[in-house]
Amino acid sequence: MNLLAAALVSYALLSPTGGQVQPAPNPEVAKPAARKPATVAPAKPVESGPCQIGVISFAGDLFWVEKYGALKFLNTYAQTSVAAWGLDELVVSRVRAAAPGSSVRGIPYTRQELDEGRRQRSVFRDSDGNVLRFVQYLAGRTRCERYVTVLRHGGTQREFGIGISHHLDARVFLFAMMFVRVYDGRTFEIISEAPAREDDYSALQRALHDELGGPYRKLDAAMFPAKPADAAKNPVLRDGVRDMLTKSLDKTLPALLRRQVRSPER
């Protein structure tokens, strides 16, 4: 799982573009102004009351636009923001749908907090423990019985997270590949985890029928955006990603949430 975590954080959390994480300002050139308003909006107020399930979503607003050439050095990768698609809010809504009757709360965090994690060498680098540390940090503000994290991950090919890819043979794929992990809110042990899937394929069936190893839609080549920024304005791409997230989370979450936190020993 370490390789999975490395990929998750390097693409989904530490990207310098796409509205997720921006490099920290150089202290030699960034001078504080006494009355200048903060450039980073504070996190949304945390809801009060008991919390049974806290949701930490790293779906975010980052969308990859990838084009593969005949040789590796001809490949192009670009990122664009799709903040208006509301992917993190969608994730929280699917957890609520999978846990009827439970108190489910989205756990907010700011870009500034991710920046701080980026500056700390051990955080968001190359192990599952790095994600765990950030979960524990966020849990300090809201005590929940369980925490559900939804992170980007890769399948069996080059595609990773959420985006669109154009292959040399003119195949175009829209993809939304996520990984779900449920933590005990007291011990922070992993209760359950699994990639978000839309199907019940066996390993053999997936090898034969699942071209990317995760949720995807094959599109006409004309749907590939001429410019990365065009992706955010395309309702077909937006609705396709939201549909894949909804179906894969609705398929995966119920079984993962069925396993409860162990009662404290008496």
PDB file of C-alpha atoms in Angstrom, residues 13 26 51 53 73 89 99-100 134 137 144 151 157 164 170-171 186 197 208 215 224 233:
ATOM      1  CA  LEU A  13      -2.411  16.794  -2.419  1.00  0.00           C
ATOM      2  CA  ASN A  26       9.338  32.994  -0.047  1.00  0.00           C
ATOM      3  CA  CYS A  51     -20.240  12.874  15.190  1.00  0.00           C
ATOM      4  CA  ILE A  53     -18.619   9.446  10.902  1.00  0.00           C
ATOM      5  CA  PHE A  73       8.982  12.305 -23.756  1.00  0.00           C
ATOM      6  CA  GLU A  89     -19.403  17.764  -1.356  1.00  0.00           C
ATOM      7  CA  ALA A  99     -24.882   5.335   6.466  1.00  0.00           C
ATOM      8  CA  PRO A 100     -28.565   6.208   6.978  1.00  0.00           C
ATOM      9  CA  PHE A 134      -3.068  14.440   8.562  1.00  0.00           C
ATOM     10  CA  TYR A 137      -4.448  16.400  12.859  1.00  0.00           C
ATOM     11  CA  CYS A 144     -15.860  11.251  15.555  1.00  0.00           C
ATOM     12  CA  LEU A 151      -8.337   9.655  -1.885  1.00  0.00           C
ATOM     13  CA  GLN A 157      -2.487   1.835 -16.537  1.00  0.00           C
ATOM     14  CA  ILE A 164      -9.227  12.544 -19.184  1.00  0.00           C
ATOM     15  CA  ALA A 170      -7.170   7.860 -30.551  1.00  0.00           C
ATOM     16  CA  ARG A 171      -8.846   6.156 -27.601  1.00  0.00           C
ATOM     17  CA  ARG A 186     -10.248   6.393  18.923  1.00  0.00           C
ATOM     18  CA  ARG A 197     -15.422   0.104  -7.843  1.00  0.00           C
ATOM     19  CA  LEU A 208     -10.015  -9.096 -19.363  1.00  0.00           C
ATOM     20  CA  PRO A 215     -13.970   3.483 -13.063  1.00  0.00           C
ATOM     21  CA  PHE A 224     -10.857  15.658 -25.586  1.00  0.00           C
ATOM     22  CA  LYS A 233     -16.855  24.026 -18.915  1.00  0.00           C
TER      23      LYS A 233
END
